[in-house]
Coordinates of C-alpha atoms and ligand atoms in Angstrom, one line a residue:
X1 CA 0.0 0.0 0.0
X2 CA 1.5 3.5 -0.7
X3 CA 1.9 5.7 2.3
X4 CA 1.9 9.2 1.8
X5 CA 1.7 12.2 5.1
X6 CA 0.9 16.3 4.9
X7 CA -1.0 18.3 7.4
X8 CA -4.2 18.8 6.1
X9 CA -6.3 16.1 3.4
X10 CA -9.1 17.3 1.8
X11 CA -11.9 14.4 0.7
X12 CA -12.6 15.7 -2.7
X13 CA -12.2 18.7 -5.1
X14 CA -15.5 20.1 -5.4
X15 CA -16.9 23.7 -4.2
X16 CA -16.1 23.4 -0.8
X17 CA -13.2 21.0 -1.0
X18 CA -11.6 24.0 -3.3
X19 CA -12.4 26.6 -0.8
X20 CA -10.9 24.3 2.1
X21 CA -7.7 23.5 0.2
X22 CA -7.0 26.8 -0.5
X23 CA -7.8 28.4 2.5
X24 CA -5.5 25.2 4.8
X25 CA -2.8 26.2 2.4
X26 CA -3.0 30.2 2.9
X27 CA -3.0 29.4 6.5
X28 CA 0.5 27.4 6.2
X29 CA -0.7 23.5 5.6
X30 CA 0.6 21.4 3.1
X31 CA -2.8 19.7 2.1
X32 CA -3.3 16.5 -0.5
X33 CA -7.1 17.0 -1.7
X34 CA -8.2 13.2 -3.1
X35 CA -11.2 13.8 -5.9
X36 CA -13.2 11.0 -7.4
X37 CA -14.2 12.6 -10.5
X38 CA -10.9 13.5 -13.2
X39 CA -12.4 17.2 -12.5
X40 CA -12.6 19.7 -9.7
X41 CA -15.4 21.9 -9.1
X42 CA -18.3 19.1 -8.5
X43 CA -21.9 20.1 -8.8
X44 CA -21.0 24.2 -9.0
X45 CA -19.6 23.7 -12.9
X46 CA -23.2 23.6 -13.7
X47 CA -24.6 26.7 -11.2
X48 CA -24.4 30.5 -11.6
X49 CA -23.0 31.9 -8.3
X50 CA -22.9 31.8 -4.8
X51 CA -24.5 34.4 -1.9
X52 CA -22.5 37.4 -0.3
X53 CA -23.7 39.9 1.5
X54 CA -21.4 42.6 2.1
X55 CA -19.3 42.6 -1.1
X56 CA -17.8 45.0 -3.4
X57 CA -19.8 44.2 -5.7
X58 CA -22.6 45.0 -3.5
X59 CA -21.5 47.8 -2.6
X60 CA -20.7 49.4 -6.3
X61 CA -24.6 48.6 -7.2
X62 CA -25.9 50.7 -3.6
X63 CA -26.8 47.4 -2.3
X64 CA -27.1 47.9 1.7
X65 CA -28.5 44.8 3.4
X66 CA -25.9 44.1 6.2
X67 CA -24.9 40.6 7.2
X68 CA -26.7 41.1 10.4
X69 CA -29.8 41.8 8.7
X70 CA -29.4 38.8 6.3
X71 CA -28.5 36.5 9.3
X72 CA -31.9 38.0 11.5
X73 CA -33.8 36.9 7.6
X74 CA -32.3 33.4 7.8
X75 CA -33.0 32.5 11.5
X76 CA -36.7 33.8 10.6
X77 CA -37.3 31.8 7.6
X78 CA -36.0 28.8 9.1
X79 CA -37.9 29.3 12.4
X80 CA -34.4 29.5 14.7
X81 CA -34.3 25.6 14.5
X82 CA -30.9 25.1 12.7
X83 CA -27.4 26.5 14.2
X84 CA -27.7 30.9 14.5
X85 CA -23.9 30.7 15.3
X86 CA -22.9 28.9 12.4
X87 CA -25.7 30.5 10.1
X88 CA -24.1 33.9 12.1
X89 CA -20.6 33.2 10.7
X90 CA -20.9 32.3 7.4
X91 CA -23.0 35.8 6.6
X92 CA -20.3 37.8 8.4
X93 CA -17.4 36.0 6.0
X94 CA -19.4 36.1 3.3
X95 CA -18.6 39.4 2.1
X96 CA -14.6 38.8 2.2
X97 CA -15.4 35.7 0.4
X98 CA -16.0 37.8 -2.6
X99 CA -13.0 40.2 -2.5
X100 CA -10.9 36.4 -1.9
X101 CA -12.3 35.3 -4.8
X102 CA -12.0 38.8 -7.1
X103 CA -8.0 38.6 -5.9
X104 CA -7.7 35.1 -8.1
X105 CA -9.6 36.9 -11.1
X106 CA -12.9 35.6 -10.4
X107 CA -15.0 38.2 -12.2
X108 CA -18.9 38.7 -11.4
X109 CA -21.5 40.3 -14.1
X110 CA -23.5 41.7 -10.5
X111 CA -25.9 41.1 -7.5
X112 CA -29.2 40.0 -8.3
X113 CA -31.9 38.3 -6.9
X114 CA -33.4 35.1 -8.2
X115 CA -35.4 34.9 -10.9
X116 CA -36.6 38.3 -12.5
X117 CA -40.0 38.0 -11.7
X118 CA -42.6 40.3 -12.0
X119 CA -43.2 42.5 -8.6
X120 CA -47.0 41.3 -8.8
X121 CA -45.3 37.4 -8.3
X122 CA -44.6 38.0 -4.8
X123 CA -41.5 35.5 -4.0
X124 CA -39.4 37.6 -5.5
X125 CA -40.9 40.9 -4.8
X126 CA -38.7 40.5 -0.8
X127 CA -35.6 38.4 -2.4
X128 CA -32.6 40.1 -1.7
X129 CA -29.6 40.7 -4.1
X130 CA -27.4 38.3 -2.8
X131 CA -27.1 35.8 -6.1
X132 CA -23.2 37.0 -7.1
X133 CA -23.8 35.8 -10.9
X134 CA -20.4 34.3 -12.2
X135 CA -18.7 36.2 -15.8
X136 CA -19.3 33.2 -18.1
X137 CA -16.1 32.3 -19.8
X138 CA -15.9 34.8 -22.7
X139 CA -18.4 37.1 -21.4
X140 CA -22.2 36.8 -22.8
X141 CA -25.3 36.3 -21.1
X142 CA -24.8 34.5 -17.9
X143 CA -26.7 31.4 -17.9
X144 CA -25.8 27.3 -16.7
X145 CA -22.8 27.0 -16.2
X146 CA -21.5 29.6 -15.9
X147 CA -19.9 29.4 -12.1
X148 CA -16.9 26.9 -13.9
X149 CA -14.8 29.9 -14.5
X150 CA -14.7 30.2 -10.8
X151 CA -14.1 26.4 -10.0
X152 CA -11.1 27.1 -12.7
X153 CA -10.0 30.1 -11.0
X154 CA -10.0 28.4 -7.8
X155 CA -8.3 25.0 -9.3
X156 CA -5.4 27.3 -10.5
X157 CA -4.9 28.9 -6.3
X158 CA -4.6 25.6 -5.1
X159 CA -2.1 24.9 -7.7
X160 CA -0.2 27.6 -7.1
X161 CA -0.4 27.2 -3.2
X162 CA 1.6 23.9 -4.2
X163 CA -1.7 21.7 -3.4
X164 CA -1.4 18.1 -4.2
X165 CA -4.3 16.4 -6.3
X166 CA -4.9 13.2 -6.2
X167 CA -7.5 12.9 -9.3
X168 CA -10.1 9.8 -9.6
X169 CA -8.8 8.8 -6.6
X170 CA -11.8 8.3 -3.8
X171 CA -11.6 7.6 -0.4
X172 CA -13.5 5.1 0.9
X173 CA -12.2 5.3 5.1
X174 CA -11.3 7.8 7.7
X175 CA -8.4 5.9 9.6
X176 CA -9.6 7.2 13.4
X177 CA -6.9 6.3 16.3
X178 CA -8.3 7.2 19.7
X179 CA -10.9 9.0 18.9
X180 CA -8.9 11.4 16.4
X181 CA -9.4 11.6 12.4
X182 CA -5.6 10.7 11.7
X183 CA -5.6 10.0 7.6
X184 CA -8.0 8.3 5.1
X185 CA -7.5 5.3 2.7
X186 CA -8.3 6.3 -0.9
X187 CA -7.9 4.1 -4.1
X188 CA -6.5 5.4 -7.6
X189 CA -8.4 4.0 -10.9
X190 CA -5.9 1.0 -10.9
X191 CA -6.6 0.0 -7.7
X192 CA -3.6 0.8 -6.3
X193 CA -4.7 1.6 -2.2
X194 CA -3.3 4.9 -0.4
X195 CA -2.7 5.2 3.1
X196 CA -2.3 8.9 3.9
X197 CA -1.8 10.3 7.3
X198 CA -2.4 13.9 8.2
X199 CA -3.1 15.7 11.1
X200 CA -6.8 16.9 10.0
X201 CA -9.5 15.5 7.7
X202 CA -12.1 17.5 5.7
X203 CA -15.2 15.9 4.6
X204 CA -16.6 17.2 1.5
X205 CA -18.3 15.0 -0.8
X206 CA -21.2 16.8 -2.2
X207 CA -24.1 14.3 -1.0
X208 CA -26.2 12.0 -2.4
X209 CA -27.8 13.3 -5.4
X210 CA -26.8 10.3 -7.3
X211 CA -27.5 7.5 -5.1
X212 CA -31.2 6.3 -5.6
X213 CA -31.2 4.0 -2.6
X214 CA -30.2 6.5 -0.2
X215 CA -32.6 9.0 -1.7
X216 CA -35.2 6.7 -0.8
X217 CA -34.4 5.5 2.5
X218 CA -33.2 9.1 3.8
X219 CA -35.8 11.2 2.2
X220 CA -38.4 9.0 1.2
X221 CA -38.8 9.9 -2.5
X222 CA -38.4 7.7 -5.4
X223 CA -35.6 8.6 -8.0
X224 CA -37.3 9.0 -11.5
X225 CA -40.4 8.8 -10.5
X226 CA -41.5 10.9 -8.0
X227 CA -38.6 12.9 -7.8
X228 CA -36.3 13.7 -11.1
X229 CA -33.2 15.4 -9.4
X230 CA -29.9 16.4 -10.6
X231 CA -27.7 13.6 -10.1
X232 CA -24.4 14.6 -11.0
X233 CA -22.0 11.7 -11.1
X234 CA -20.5 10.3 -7.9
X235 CA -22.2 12.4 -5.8
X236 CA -23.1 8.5 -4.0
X237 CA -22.9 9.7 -0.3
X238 CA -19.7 8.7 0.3
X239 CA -18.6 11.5 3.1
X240 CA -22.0 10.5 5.1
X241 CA -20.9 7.2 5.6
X242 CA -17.0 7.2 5.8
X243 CA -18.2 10.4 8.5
X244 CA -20.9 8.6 10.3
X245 CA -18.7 5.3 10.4
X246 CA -16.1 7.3 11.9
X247 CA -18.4 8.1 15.1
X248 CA -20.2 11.4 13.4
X249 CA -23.2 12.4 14.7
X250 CA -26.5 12.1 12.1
X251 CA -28.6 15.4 11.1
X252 CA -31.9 14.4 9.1
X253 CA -30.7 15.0 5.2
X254 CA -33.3 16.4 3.0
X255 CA -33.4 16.9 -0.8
X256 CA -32.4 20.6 -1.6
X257 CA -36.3 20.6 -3.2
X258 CA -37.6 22.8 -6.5
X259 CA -39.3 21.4 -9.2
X260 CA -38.2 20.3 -12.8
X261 CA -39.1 18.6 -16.0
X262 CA -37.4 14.8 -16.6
X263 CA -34.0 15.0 -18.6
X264 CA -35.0 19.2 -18.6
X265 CA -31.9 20.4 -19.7
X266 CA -33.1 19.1 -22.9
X267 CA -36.3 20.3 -22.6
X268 CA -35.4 23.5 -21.5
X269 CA -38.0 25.5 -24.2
X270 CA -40.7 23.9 -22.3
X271 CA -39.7 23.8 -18.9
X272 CA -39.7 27.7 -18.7
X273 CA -42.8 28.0 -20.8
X274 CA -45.1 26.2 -18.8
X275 CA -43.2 27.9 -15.8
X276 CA -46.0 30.7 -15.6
X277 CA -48.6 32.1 -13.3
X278 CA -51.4 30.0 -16.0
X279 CA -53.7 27.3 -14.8
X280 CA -51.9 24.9 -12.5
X281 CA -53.8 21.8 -10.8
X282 CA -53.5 18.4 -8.9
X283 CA -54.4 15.1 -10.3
X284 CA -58.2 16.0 -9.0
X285 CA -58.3 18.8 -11.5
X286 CA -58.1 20.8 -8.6
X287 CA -55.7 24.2 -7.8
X288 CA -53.7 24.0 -5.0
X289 CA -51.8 27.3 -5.0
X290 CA -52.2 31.0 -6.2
X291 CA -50.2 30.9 -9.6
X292 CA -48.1 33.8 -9.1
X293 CA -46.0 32.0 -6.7
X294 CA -45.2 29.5 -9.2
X295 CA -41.7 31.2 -9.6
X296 CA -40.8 30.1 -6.1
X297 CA -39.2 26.8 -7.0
X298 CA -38.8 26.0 -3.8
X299 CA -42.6 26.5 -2.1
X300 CA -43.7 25.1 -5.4
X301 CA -41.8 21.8 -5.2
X302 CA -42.8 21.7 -1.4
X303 CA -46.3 22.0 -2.4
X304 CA -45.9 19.5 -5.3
X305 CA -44.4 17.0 -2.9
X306 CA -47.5 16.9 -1.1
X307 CA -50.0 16.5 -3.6
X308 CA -51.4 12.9 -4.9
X309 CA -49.0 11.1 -6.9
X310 CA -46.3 14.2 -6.3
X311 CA -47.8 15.3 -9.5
X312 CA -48.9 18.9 -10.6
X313 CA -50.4 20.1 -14.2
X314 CA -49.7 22.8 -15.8
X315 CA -52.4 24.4 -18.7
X316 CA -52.6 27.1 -20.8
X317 CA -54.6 27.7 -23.9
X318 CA -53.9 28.8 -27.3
X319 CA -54.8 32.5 -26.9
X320 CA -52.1 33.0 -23.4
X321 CA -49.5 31.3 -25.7
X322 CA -50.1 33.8 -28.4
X323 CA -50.4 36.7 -25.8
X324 CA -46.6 35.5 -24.7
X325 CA -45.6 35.2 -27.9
X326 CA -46.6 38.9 -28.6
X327 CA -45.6 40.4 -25.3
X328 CA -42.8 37.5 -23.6
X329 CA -43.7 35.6 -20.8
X330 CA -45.2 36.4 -17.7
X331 CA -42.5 35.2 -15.9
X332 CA -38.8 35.3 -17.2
X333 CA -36.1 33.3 -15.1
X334 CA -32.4 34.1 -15.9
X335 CA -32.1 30.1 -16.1
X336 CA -34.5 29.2 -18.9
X337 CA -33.5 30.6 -22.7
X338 CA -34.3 34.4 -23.1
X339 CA -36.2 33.5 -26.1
X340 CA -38.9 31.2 -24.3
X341 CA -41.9 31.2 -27.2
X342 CA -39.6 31.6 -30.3
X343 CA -38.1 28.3 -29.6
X344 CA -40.7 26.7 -28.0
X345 CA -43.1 25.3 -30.9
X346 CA -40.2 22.9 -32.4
X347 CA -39.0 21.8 -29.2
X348 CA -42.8 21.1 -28.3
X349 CA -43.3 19.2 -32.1
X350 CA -40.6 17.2 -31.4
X351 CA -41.2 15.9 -27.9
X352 CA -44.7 15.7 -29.1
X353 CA -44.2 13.3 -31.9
X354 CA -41.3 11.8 -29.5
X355 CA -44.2 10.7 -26.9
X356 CA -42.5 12.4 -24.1
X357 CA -44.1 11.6 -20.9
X358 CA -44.7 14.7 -19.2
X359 CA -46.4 16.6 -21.9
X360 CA -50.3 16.2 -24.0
X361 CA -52.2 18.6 -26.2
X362 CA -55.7 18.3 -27.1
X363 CA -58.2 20.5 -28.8
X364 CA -61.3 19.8 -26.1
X365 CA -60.7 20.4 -21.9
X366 CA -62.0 16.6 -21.9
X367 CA -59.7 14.9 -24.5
X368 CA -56.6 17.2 -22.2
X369 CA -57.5 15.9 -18.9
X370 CA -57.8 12.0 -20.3
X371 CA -54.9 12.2 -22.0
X372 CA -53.0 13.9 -19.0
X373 CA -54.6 11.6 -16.3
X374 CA -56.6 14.0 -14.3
X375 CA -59.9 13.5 -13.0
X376 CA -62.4 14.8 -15.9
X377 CA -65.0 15.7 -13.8
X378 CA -62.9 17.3 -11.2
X379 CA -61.2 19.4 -14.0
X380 CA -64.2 21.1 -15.8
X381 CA -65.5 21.7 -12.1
X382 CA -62.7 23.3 -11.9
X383 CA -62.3 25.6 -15.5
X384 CA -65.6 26.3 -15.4
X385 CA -64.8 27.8 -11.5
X386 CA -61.8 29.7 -12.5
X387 CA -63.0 30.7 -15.7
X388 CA -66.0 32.5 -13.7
X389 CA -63.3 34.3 -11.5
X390 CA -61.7 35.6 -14.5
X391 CA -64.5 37.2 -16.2
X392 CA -65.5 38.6 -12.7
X393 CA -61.8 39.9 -12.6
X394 CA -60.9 38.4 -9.0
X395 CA -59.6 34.5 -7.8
X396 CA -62.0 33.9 -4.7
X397 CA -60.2 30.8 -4.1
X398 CA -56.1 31.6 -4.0
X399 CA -56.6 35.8 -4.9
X400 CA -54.2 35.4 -7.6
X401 CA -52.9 38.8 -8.7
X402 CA -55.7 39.9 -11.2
X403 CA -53.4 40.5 -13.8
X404 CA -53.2 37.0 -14.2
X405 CA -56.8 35.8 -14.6
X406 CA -57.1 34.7 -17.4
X407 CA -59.9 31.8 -19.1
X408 CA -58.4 28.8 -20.6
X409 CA -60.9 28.8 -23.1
X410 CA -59.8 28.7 -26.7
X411 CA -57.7 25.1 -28.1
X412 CA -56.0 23.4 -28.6
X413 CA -55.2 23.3 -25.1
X414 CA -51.8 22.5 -23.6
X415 CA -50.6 20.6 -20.7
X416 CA -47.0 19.7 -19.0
X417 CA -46.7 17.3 -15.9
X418 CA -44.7 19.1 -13.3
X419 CA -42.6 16.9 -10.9
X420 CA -40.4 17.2 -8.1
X421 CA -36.8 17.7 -8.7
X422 CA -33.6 19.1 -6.8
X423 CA -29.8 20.3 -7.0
X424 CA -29.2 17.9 -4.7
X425 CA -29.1 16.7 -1.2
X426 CA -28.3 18.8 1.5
X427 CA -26.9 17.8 5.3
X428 CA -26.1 14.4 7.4
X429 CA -22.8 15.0 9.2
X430 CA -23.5 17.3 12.3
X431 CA -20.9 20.3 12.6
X432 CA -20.0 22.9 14.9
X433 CA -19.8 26.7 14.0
X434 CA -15.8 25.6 13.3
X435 CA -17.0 23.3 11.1
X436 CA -15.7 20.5 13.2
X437 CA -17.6 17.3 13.1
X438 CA -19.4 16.4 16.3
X439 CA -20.4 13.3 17.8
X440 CA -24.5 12.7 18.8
X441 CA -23.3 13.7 22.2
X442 CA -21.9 17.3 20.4
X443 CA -18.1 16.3 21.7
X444 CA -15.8 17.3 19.3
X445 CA -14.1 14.6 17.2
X446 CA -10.5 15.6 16.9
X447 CA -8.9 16.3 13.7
X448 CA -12.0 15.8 11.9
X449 CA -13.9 18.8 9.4
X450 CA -16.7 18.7 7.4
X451 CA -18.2 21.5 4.8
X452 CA -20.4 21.9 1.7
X453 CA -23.5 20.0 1.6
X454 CA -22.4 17.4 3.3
X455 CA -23.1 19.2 6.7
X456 CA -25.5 22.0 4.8
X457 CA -28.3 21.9 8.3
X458 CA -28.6 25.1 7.8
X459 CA -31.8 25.7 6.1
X460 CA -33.9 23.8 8.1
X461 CA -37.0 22.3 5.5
X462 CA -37.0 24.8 2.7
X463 CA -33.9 26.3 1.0
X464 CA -34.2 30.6 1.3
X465 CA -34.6 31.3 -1.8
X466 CA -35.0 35.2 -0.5
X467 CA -31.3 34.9 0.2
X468 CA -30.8 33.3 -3.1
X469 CA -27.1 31.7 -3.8
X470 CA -27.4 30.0 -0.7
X471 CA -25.8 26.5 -1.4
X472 CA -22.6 28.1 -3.1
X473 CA -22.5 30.4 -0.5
X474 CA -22.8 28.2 2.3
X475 CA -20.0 26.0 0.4
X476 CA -17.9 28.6 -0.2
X477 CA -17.8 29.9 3.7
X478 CA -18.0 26.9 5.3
X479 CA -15.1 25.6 3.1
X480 CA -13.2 28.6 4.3
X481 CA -13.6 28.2 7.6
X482 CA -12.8 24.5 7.6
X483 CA -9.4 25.4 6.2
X484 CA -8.4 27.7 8.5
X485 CA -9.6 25.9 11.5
X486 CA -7.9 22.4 10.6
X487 CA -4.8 24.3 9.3
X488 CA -4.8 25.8 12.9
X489 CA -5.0 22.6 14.5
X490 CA -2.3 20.9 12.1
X491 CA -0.1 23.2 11.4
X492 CA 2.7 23.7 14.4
X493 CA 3.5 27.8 14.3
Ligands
FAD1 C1 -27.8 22.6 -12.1 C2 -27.3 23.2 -10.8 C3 -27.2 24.6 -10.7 C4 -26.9 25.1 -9.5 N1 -26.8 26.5 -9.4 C5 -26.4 27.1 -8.2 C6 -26.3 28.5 -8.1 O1 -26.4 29.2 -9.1 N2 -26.0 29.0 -6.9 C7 -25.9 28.2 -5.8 O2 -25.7 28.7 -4.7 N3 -25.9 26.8 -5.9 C8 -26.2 26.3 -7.1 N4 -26.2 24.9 -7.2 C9 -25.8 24.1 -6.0 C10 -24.3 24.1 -5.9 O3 -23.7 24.0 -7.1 C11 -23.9 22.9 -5.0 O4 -24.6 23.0 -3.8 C12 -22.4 23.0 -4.6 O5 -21.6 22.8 -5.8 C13 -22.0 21.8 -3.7 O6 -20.7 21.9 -3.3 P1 -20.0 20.8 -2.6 O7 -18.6 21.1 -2.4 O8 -20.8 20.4 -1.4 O9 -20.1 19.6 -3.6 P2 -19.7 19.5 -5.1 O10 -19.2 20.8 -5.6 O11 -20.8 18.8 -5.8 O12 -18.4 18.6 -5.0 C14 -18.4 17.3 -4.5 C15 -17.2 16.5 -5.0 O13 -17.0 15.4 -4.3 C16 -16.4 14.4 -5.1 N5 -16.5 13.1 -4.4 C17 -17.6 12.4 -4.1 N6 -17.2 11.3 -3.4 C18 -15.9 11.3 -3.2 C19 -14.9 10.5 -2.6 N7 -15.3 9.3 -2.0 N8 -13.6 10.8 -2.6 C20 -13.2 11.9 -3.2 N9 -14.1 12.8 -3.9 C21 -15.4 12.5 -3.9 C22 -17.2 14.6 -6.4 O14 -16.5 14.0 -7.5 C23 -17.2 16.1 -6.5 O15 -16.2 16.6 -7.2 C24 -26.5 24.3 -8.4 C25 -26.6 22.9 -8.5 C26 -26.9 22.4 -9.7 C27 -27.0 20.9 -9.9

């Protein structure tokens, strides 16, 4: 078995494990960081940006909510039940996190909130502009993907810091000695086994968005079927269990919830077309929200997840898709393509005649609900409810914003599943505000670190999508202060 020894090891090269790295090595550590994958950066080559609050950037566009305010916004939205010193913390280094980032040519196009949402679709209306929206490589609209230039930025620091990576090389053990995290056991491509000692361990695997068993027996949602998350590859759950083996205490994982088309990124025309404030019902035929909030992915998947089947509708008619066409939708997300309804009738021909599952067309409000699978009855009950509201100008039911009343009345008619999805899942190894792994019993387990979603508690059952960026941010910080801390413990001034 190859031996190898440094101060600090970092289990894997993703968001996190990049911030940790770097930060162990600024603070004096020599650190080996082991990645699974053959590339760093994990799940944040496909985002946008992470949350600051407090950040030059910020600061150039007149933005003045304080980290003290943004912490007080957190602790209400998750009803003070997940850690206020650690949530504390990672708002008050947030800020720096920028300017650390900016000094290794990280560039940002600006602050913004999430999604651009109409005022009169209330989510949005009290989001703060926290989202720090990554420069896509070679400039452009900033869209998917674009956060890679900063896992590239930050690839190149730890480089430079004289960071050893060990590439497609996982580790599958934290070697514990009296109680104390003393090195891990990782195994290259080949086979070959490692034995590396070091004087601290950080855990930072990313999850378990790819690991349909765990999904079901943590969470209780079915992979593909009731849920269609993003299951980037490898992200199996591996820190969990290497940390919970190791004597870790266990925090209730969740899924980081939204909602999303199967396979959407090819599907991305429709996914953002049917994402408006139109008609939007259970498998009863029945509403179960006020529209306009639609653009809250988050209460939306939420309220998805508890509806028969975990199943949601939405419909629109011929003469709303003609009134977008003319004017753009109703709600435009920075996510979707900016030209929603000029590339949306070939994409929808094609999945059409492909026979993809979530979506049906009909020209009668019957022939739509059969061929969907909602309740007929319960449906015209229903249009011929809402339809009344509209012409009367005002949604008894939900009080949908007026502006958005409108009859679904003329075909062909037009209908797209809407399932439960997620970027991930979020939390299972409980941490300290040091980032330091703790035990059921909250001791301290010696020389042992977690960050990044792997010990993410901190939103308690909904992500804040008001403070949007959140899961970058949190990565980023907690990263940070995992370095620092274990480079303090292993590194002999
Ligand atoms: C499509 C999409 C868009 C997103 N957009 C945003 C956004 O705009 N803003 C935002 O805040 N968040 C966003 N997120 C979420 C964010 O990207 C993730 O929360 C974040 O990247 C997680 O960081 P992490 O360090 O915990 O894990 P990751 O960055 O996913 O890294 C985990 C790493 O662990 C490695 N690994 C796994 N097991 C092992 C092992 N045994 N040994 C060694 N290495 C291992 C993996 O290969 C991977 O490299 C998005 C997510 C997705 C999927």
């Amino acid at each position: 078995m190859k031996q190898m020894e440094t101060d600090v090891i970092v289990v894997a090269a993703g968001l996190s494990g990049l911030a940790a790295s770097i930060a162990a090595a600024e603070s004096g550590a020599h650190v080996i960081t082991f990645e699974k994958s053959n590339t760093t950066g994990g799940a944040a080559n496909m985002g946008m940006g992470p949350l600051a609050v407090g950040s030059p950037i910020q600061k150039a566009q007149m933005v003045n909510l304080t980290p003290g305010e943004a912490f007080r916004k957190h602790m209400f939205f998750t009803h003070y039940q997940v850690d206020a010193r650690l949530v504390r913390d990672y708002y008050f280094k947030s800020g720096s996190t920028i300017e650390w980032l900016m000094e290794m040519g990280v560039e940002f196009v600006g602050a913004q909130r999430a999604f651009g949402a109409d005022e009169a679709t209330r989510p949005y209306a009290d989001g703060e502009f926290t989202w720090h929206v990554v420069k896509p490589e070679g400039g452009g609209a900033p869209g998917p993907r674009a956060a890679t230039t900063m896992t590239k930025a930050m690839t190149q620091r730890a480089n430079d810091l004289g960071v050893t990576f060990m590439m497609e090389t996982p580790v599958k053990k934290i070697i514990m000695e009296d109680g104390k995290a003393v090195g891990v056991i990782a195994t290259t491509n080949d086979g070959e086994e490692i034995e590396a000692r070091s004087k601290a361990v950080i855990i930072c695997t990313g999850g378990f968005g790819d690991n349909p068993k765990m999904i079901q027996e943590e969470t209780g949602f079915e992979f593909q079927k009731t849920i269609f998350n993003f299951a980037i590859p490898g992200m199996k759950g591996d820190g969990l269990h290497m940390a919970w083996e190791a004597g870790a205490g266990k925090t209730q994982p969740t899924m980081e919830l939204m909602y999303q088309l199967p396979d959407n990124m090819n599907h991305f025309y429709i996914e953002g077309a049917f994402r408006q404030p139109c008609l939007w019902v259970n498998r009863l035929g029945r509403r179960f929200m006020p529209e306009d909030q639609i653009a809250n992915t988050t209460f939306t998947g939420n309220a998805i997840s508890k509806l028969p089947g975990k199943v949601a509708y939405a419909i629109f008619d011929s003469k709303m898709l003609k009134r977008w066409k003319k004017h753009g939708p109703d709600i435009a997300s920075h996510i979707h393509p900016h030209d929603l309804y000029d590339g949306f009738e070939a994409e929808w021909e094609r999945d059409l005649a492909a026979g993809y599952e979530p979506i049906c067309q009909a020209d009668t409000l019957e022939e739509l609900a059969e061929k969907a699978g909602i309740s007929v009855e319960g449906f015209l009950d229903q249009v011929e409810e809402y339809n009344a509201d509209c012409d009367a100008g005002f949604d008894e039911i939900f009080e949908k914003n007026r502006h958005y009343m409108m009859p679904i009345e003329k075909g062909p008619f037009y209908c797209c599943k809407q399932y439960c999805g997620a970027y991930g899942s979020l939390g299972g190894i409980l941490i300290d505000y040091k980032t330091r792994v703790m035990t059921n019993d909250y001791d301290v387990i010696p020389g042992l670190y977690s960050a990044g979603t792997d010990a993410c508690n901190i939103f308690g059952d909904s992500y804040p999508f008001t403070l949007s960026g959140n899961t970058m941010g949190f990565c980023l910080n907690s990263g940070r202060i995992a370095g620092e801390n274990a480079a303090e413990e292993a590194v002999e001034y």
